[in-house]
mmCIF file of C-alpha atoms in Angstrom:
data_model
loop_
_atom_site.group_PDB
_atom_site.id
_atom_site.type_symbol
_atom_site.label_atom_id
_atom_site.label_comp_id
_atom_site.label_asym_id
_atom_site.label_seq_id
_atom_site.Cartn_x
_atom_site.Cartn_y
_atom_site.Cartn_z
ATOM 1 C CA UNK A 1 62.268 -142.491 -74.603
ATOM 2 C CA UNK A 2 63.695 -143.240 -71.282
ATOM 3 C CA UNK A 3 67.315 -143.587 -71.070
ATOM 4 C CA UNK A 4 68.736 -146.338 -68.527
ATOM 5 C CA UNK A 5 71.293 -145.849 -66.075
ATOM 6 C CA UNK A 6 74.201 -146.991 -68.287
ATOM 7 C CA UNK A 7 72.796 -144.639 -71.556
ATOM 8 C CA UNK A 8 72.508 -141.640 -68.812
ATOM 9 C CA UNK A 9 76.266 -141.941 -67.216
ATOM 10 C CA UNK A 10 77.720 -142.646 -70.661
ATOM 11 C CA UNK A 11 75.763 -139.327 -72.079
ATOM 12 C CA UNK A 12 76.965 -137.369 -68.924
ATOM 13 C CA UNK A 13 80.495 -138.238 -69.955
ATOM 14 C CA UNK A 14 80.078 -137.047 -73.271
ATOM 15 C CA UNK A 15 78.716 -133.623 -72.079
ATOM 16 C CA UNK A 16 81.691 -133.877 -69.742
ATOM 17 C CA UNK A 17 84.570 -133.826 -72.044
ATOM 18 C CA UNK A 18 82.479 -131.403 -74.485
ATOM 19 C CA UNK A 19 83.028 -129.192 -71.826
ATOM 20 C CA UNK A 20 86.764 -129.554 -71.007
ATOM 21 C CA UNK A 21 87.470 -129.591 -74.934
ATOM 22 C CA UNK A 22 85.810 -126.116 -75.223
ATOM 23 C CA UNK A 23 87.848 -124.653 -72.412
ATOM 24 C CA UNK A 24 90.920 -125.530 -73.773
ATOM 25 C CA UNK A 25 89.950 -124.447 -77.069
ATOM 26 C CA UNK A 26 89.151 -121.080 -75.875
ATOM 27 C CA UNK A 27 92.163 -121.107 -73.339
ATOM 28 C CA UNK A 28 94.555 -122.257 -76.879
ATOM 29 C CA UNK A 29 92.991 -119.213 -78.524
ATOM 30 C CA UNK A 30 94.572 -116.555 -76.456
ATOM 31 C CA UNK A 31 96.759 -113.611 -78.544
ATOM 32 C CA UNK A 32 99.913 -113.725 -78.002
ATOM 33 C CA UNK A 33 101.587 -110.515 -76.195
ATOM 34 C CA UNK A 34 102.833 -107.918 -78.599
ATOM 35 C CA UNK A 35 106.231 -107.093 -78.100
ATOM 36 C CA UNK A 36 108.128 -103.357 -77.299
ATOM 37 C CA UNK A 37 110.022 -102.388 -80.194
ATOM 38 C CA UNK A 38 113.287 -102.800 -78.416
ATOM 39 C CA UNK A 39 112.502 -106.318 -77.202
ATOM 40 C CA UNK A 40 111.096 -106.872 -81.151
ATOM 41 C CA UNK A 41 114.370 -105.360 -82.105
ATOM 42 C CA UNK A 42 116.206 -107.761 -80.236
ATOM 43 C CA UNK A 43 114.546 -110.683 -81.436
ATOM 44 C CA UNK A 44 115.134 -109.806 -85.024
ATOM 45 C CA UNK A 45 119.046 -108.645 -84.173
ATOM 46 C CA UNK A 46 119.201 -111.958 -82.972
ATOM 47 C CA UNK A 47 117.841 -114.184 -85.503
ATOM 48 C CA UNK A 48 120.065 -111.682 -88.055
ATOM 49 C CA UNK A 49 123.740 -112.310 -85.639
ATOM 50 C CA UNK A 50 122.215 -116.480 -86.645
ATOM 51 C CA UNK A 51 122.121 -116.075 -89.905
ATOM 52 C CA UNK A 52 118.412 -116.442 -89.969
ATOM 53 C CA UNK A 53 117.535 -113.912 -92.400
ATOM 54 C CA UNK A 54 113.812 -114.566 -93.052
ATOM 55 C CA UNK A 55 112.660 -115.155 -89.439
ATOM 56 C CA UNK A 56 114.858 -111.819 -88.823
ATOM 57 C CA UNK A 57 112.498 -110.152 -91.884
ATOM 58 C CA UNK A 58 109.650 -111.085 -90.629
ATOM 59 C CA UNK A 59 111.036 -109.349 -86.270
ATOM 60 C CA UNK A 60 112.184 -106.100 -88.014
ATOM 61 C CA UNK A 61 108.675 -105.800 -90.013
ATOM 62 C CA UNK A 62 106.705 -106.291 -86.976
ATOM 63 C CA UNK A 63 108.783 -103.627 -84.936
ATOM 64 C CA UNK A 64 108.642 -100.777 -88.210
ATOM 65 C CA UNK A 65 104.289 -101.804 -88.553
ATOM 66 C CA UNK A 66 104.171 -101.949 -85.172
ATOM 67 C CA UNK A 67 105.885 -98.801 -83.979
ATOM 68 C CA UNK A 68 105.735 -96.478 -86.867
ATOM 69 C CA UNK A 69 107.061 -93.232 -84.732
ATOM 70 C CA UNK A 70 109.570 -94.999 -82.240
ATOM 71 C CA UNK A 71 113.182 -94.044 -82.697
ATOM 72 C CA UNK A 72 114.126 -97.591 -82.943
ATOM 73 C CA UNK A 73 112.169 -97.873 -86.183
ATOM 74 C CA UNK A 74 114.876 -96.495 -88.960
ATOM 75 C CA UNK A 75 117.711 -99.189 -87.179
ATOM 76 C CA UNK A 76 114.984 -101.917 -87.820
ATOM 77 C CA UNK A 77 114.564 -100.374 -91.537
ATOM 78 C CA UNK A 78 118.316 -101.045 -91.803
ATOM 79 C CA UNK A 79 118.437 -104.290 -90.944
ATOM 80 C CA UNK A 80 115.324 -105.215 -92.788
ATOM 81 C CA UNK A 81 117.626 -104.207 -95.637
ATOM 82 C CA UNK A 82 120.076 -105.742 -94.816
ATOM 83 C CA UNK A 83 118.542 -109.022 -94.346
ATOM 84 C CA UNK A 84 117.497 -109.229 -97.454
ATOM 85 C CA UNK A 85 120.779 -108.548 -98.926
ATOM 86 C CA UNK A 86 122.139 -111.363 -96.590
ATOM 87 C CA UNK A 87 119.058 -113.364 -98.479
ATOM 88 C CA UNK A 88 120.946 -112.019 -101.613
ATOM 89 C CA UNK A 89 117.346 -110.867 -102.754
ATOM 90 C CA UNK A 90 119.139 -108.203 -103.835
ATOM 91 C CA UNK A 91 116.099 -105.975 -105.672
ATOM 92 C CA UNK A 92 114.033 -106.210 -102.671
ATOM 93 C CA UNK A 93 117.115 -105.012 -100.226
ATOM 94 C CA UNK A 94 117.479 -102.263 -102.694
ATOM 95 C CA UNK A 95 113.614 -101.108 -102.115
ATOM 96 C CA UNK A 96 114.344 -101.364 -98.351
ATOM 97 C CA UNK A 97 117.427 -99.053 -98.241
ATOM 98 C CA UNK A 98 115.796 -96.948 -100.788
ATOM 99 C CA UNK A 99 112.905 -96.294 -98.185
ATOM 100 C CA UNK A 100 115.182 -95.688 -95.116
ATOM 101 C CA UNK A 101 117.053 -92.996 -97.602
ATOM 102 C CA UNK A 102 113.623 -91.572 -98.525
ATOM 103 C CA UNK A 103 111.955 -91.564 -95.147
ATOM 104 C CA UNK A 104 114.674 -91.611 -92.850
ATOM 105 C CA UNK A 105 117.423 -89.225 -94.319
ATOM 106 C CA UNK A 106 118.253 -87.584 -91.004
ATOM 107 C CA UNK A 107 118.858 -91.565 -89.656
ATOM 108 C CA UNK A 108 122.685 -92.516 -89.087
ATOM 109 C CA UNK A 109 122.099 -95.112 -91.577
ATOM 110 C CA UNK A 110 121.106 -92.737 -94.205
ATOM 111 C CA UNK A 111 124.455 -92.484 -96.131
ATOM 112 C CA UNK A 112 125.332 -96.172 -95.411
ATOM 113 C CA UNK A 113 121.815 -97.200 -97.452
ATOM 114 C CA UNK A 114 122.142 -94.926 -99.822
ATOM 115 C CA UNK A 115 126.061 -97.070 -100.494
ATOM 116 C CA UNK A 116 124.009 -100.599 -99.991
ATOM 117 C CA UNK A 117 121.614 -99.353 -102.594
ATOM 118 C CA UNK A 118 124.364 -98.672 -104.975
ATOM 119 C CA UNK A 119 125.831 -101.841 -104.192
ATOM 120 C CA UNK A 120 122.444 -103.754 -105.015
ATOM 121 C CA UNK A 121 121.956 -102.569 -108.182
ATOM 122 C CA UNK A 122 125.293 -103.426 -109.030
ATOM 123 C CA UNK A 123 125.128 -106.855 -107.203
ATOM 124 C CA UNK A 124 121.447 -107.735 -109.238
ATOM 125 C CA UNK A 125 123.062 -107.106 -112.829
ATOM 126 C CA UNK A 126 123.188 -110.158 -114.771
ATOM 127 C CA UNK A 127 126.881 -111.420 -114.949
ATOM 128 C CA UNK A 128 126.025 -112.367 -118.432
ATOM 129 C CA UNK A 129 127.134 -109.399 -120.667
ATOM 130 C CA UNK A 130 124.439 -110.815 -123.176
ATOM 131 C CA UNK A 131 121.631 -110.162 -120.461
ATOM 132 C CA UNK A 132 120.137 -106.633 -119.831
ATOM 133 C CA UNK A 133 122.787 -104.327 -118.516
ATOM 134 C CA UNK A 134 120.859 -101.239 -117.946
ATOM 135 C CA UNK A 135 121.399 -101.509 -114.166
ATOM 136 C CA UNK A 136 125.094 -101.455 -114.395
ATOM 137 C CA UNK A 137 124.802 -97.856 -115.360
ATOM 138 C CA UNK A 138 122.449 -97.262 -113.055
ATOM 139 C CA UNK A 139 124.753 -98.282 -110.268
ATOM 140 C CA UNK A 140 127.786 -96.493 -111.774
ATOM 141 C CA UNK A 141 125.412 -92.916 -110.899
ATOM 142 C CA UNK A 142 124.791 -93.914 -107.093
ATOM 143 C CA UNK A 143 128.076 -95.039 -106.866
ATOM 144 C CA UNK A 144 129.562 -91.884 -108.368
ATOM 145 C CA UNK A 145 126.450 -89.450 -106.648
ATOM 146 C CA UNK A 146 127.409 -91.314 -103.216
ATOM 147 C CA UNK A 147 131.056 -90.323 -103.510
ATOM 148 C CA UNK A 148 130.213 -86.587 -104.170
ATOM 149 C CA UNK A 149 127.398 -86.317 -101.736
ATOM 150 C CA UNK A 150 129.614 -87.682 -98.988
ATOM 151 C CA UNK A 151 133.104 -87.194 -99.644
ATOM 152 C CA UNK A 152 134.174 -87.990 -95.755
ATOM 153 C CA UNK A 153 132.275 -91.074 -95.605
ATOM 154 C CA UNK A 154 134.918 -94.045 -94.603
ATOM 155 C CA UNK A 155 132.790 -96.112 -97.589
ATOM 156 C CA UNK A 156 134.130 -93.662 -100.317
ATOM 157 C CA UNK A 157 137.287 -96.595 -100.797
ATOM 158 C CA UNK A 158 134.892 -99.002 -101.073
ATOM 159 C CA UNK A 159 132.345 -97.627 -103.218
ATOM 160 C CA UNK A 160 134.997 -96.588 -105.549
ATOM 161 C CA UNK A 161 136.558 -100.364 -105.904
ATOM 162 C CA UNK A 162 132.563 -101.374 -106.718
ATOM 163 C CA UNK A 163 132.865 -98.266 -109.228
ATOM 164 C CA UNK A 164 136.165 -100.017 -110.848
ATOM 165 C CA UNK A 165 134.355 -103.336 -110.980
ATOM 166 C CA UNK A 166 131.469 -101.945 -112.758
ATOM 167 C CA UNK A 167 133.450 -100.009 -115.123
ATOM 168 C CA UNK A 168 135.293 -102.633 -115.823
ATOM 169 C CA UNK A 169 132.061 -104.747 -116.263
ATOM 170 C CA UNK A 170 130.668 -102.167 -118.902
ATOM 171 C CA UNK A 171 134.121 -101.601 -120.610
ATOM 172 C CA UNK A 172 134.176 -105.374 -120.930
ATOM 173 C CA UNK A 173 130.614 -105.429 -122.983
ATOM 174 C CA UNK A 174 132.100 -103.272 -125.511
ATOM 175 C CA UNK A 175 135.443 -104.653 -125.711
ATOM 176 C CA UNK A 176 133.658 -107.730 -126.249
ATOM 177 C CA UNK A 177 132.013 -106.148 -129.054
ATOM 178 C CA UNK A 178 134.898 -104.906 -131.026
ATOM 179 C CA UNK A 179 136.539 -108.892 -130.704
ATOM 180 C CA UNK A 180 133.391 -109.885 -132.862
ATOM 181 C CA UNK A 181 134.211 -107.597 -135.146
ATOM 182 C CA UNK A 182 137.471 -108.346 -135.359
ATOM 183 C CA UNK A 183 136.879 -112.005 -135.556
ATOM 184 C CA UNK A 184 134.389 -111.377 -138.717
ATOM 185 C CA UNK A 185 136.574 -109.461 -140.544
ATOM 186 C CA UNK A 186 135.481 -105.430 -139.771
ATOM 187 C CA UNK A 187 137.822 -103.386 -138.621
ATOM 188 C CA UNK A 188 136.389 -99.807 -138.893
ATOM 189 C CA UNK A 189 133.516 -101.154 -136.716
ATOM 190 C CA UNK A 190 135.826 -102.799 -134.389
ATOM 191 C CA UNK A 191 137.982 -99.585 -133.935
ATOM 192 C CA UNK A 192 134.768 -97.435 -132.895
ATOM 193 C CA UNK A 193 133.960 -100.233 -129.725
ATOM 194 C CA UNK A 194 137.638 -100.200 -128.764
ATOM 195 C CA UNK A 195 137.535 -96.330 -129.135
ATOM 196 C CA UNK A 196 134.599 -95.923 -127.561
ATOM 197 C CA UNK A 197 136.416 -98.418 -124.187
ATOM 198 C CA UNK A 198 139.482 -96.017 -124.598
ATOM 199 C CA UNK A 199 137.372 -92.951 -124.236
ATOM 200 C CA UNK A 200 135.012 -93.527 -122.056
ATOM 201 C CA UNK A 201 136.487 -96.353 -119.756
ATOM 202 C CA UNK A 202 140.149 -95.262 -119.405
ATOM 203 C CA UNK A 203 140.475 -96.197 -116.111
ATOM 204 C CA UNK A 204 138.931 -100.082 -116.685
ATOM 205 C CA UNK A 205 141.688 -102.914 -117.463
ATOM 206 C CA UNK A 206 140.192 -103.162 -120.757
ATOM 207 C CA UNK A 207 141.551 -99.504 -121.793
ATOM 208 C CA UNK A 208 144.979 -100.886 -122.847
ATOM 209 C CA UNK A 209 143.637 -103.584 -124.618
ATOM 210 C CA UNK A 210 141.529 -101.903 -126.613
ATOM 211 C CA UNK A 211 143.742 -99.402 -127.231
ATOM 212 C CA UNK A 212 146.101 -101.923 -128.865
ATOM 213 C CA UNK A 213 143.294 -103.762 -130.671
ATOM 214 C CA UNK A 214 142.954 -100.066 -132.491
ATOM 215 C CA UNK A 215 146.203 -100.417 -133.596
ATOM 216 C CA UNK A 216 145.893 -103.814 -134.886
ATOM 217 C CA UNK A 217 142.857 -102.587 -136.733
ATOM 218 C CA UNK A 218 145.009 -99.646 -138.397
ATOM 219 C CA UNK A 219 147.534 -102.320 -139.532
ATOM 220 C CA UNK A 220 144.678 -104.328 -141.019
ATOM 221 C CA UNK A 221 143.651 -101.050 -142.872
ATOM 222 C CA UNK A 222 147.406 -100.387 -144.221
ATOM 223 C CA UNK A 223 147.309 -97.363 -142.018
ATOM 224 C CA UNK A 224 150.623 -98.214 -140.830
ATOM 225 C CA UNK A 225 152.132 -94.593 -140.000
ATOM 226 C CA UNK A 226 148.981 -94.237 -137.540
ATOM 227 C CA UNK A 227 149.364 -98.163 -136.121
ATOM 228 C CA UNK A 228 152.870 -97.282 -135.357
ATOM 229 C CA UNK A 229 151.994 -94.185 -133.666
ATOM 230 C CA UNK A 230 149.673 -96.287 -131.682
ATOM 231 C CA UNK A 231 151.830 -98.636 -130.890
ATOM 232 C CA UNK A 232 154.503 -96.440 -129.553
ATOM 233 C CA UNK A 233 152.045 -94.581 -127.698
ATOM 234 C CA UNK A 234 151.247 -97.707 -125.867
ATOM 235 C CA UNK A 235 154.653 -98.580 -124.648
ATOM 236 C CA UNK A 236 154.746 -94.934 -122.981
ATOM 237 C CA UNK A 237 151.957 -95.123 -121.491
ATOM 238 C CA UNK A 238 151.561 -98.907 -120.445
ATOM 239 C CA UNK A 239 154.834 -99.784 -120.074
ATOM 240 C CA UNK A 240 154.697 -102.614 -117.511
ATOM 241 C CA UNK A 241 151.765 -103.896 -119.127
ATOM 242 C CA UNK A 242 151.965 -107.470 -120.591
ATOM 243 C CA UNK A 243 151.666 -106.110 -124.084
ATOM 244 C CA UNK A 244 154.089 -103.913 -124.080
ATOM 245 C CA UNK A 245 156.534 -106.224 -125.463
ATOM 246 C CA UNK A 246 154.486 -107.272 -128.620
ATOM 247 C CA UNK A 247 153.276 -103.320 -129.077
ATOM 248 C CA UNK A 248 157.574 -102.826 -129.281
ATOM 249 C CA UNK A 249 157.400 -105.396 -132.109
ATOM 250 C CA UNK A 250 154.355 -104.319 -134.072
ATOM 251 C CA UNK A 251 155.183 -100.602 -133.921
ATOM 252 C CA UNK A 252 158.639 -102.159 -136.482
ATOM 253 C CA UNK A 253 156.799 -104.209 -137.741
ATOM 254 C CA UNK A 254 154.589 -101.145 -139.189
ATOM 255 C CA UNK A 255 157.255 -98.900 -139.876
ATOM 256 C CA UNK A 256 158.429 -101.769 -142.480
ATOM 257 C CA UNK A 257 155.338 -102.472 -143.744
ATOM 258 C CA UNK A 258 154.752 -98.680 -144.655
ATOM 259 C CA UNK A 259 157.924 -98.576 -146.402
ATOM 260 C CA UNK A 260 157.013 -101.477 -148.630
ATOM 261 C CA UNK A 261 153.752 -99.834 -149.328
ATOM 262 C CA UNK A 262 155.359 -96.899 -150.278
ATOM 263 C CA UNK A 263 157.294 -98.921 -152.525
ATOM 264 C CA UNK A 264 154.877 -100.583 -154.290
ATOM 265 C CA UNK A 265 152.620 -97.242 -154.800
ATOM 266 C CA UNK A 266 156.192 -96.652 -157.006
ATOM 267 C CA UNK A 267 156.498 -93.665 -154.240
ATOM 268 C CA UNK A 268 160.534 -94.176 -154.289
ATOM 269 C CA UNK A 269 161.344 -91.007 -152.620
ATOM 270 C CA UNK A 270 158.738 -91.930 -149.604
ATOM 271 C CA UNK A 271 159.716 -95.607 -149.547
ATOM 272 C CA UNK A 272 163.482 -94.632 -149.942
ATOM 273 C CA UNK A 273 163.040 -92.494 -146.789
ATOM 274 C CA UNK A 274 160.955 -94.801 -144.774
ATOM 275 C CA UNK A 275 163.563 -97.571 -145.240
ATOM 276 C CA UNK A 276 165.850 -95.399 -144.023
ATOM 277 C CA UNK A 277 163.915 -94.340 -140.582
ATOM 278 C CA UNK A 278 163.333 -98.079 -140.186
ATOM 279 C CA UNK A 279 167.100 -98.954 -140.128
ATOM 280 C CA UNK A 280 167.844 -95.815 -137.689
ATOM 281 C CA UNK A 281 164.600 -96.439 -134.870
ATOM 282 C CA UNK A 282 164.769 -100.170 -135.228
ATOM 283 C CA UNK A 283 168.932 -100.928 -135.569
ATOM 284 C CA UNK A 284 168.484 -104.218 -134.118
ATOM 285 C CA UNK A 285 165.378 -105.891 -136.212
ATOM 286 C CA UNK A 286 166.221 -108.379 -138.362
ATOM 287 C CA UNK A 287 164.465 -107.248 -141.538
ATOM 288 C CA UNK A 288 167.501 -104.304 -141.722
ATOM 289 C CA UNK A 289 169.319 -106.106 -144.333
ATOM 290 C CA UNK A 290 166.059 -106.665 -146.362
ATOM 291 C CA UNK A 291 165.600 -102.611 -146.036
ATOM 292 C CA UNK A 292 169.054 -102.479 -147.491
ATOM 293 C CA UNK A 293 167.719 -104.885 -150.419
ATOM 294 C CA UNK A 294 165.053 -102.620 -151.193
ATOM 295 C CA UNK A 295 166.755 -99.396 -150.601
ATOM 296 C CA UNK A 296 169.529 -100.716 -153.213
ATOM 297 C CA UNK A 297 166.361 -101.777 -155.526
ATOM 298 C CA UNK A 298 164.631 -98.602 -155.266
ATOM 299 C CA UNK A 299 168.203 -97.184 -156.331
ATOM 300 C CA UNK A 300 168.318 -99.111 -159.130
ATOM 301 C CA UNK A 301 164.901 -98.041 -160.245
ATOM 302 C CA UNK A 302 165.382 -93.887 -159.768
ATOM 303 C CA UNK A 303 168.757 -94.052 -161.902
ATOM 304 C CA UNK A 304 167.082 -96.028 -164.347
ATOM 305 C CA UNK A 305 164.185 -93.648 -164.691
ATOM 306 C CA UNK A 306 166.322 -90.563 -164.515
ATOM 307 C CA UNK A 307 166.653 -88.936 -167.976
ATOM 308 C CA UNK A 308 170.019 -89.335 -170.187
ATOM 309 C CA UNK A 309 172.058 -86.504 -170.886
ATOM 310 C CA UNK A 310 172.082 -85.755 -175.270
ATOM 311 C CA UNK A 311 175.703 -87.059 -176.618
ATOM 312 C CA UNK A 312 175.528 -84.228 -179.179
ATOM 313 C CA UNK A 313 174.838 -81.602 -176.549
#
């Protein structure tokens, strides 16, 4: 078919812009320059300065794939790491200064990601003491194995104010423990979680608390000689703590209350000399002229019961 002279110019224009549209397609396809790894490096140190955590991932993964043996490469590693912890994707920032430690443990960063590490196990624990806590002990050993393994280290204060926090974290989930106890009524099971606080948590702010709440227990079990102990105990060795006070009050408070047992038991001679170490350690407490009462009662009760001498004899 014969095309005229209008069909031929407009299919000569077609062909025309085919042409330019494929050069600039090929000229758009181009690859784009791979950078150094210091000028990579700098990108990503600059997107992390911003703020820009991902975009700063995705720099410091290009320079470490990029440039596996450059010396650059374990500084990128860190701050991969730490990027991720600035993401607060705490488990993955943990993998990352895991692998610097592992492949990199001549690298001045070693000891600092070996810290970070600790501190992301720690900072991924679920606040909720409900939740799985299995990390928390986890990051109690690196904290503790990052102390011994660098005793110099100008971290060491701060890793051991993470190691308070977590003890006190753990310390809390038992403590916890022992108040449900308490509230329900069981005291032998709530003295073995406050025990178990005092012994193995001594340092934790829940130490003196439980060590009261064992106390409280023994008075619940009418063992008032060992509350008072307890009690006393406390006020030596937590003396500025806010229950001190109340431990002053409770340790009388069981001293009476173990004379009165006594008495009812018909143990005269005990209760008699209970009363009597009551009114002597605890001069001031109101209850000394109802130890008088009883002391004059239990009187009453010994001369009554003492055998009569024969008239005839």
């Amino acid at each position: 078919m014969r095309l005229t002279r209008k069909q031929l110019g407009l299919t000569v224009l077609i062909v025309a812009l085919g042409s330019l549209a494929l050069v600039a397609g090929c000229g758009g396809s181009k690859t784009k320059a791979v950078l150094s790894a210091q000028e990579g490096f700098r990108v990503g140190k600059d997107r992390y300065d911003h703020k820009k955590y991902l975009r700063a991932i995705e720099a410091f993964q290009q320079v470490i794939y990029n440039n596996p043996g450059d010396p650059i490469v374990d500084t990128a590693q860190y701050y991969l790491a730490l990027s991720y912890f600035g993401e607060k994707d705490y488990a993955l920032a943990s993998v990352e200064f895991n692998r610097l430690v592992l492949n990199y443990p001549g690298s001045v960063y070693a000891a600092q990601s070996q810290f970070m590490r600790a501190v992301c196990t720690f900072e991924n624990t679920p606040r909720n003491s409900g939740l799985d806590q299995s990390e928390l002990g986890e990051a109690i050993s690196q904290l503790e194995d990052f102390i011994v393994e660098h005793p110099e280290s100008e971290l060491v204060p701060d890793a051991n104010k993470y190691l308070l926090r977590a003890r006190n974290r753990e310390a809390r989930r038992f403590y916890q423990a022992a108040v449900v106890y308490t509230r329900i009524g069981a005291p032998a099971a709530a003295k073995i979680y406050y025990q178990k606080v005092v012994d193995d948590y001594t340092g934790s702010e829940y130490a003196p608390m439980a060590t009261f709440g064992i106390a409280e227990e023994d008075m619940k079990l009418k063992a008032y000689d060992e509350a008072r102990r307890r009690f006393e105990n406390f006020v030596t060795v937590y003396p500025d703590h806010r229950l001190a006070p109340k431990a002053k009050k409770r340790a009388a408070d069981a001293a009476f209350d173990a004379a009165k047992l006594a008495m009812k038991k018909a143990d005269y001679a005990g209760a008699s000399g209970k009363f009597e170490t009551f009114k002597k350690d605890f001069p001031n407490d109101s209850r000394v002229k109802k130890a008088d009462q009883y002391l004059q009662e239990i009187a009453g009760k010994t001369t009554s019961a003492a055998p009569k001498a024969d008239a005839n004899s």
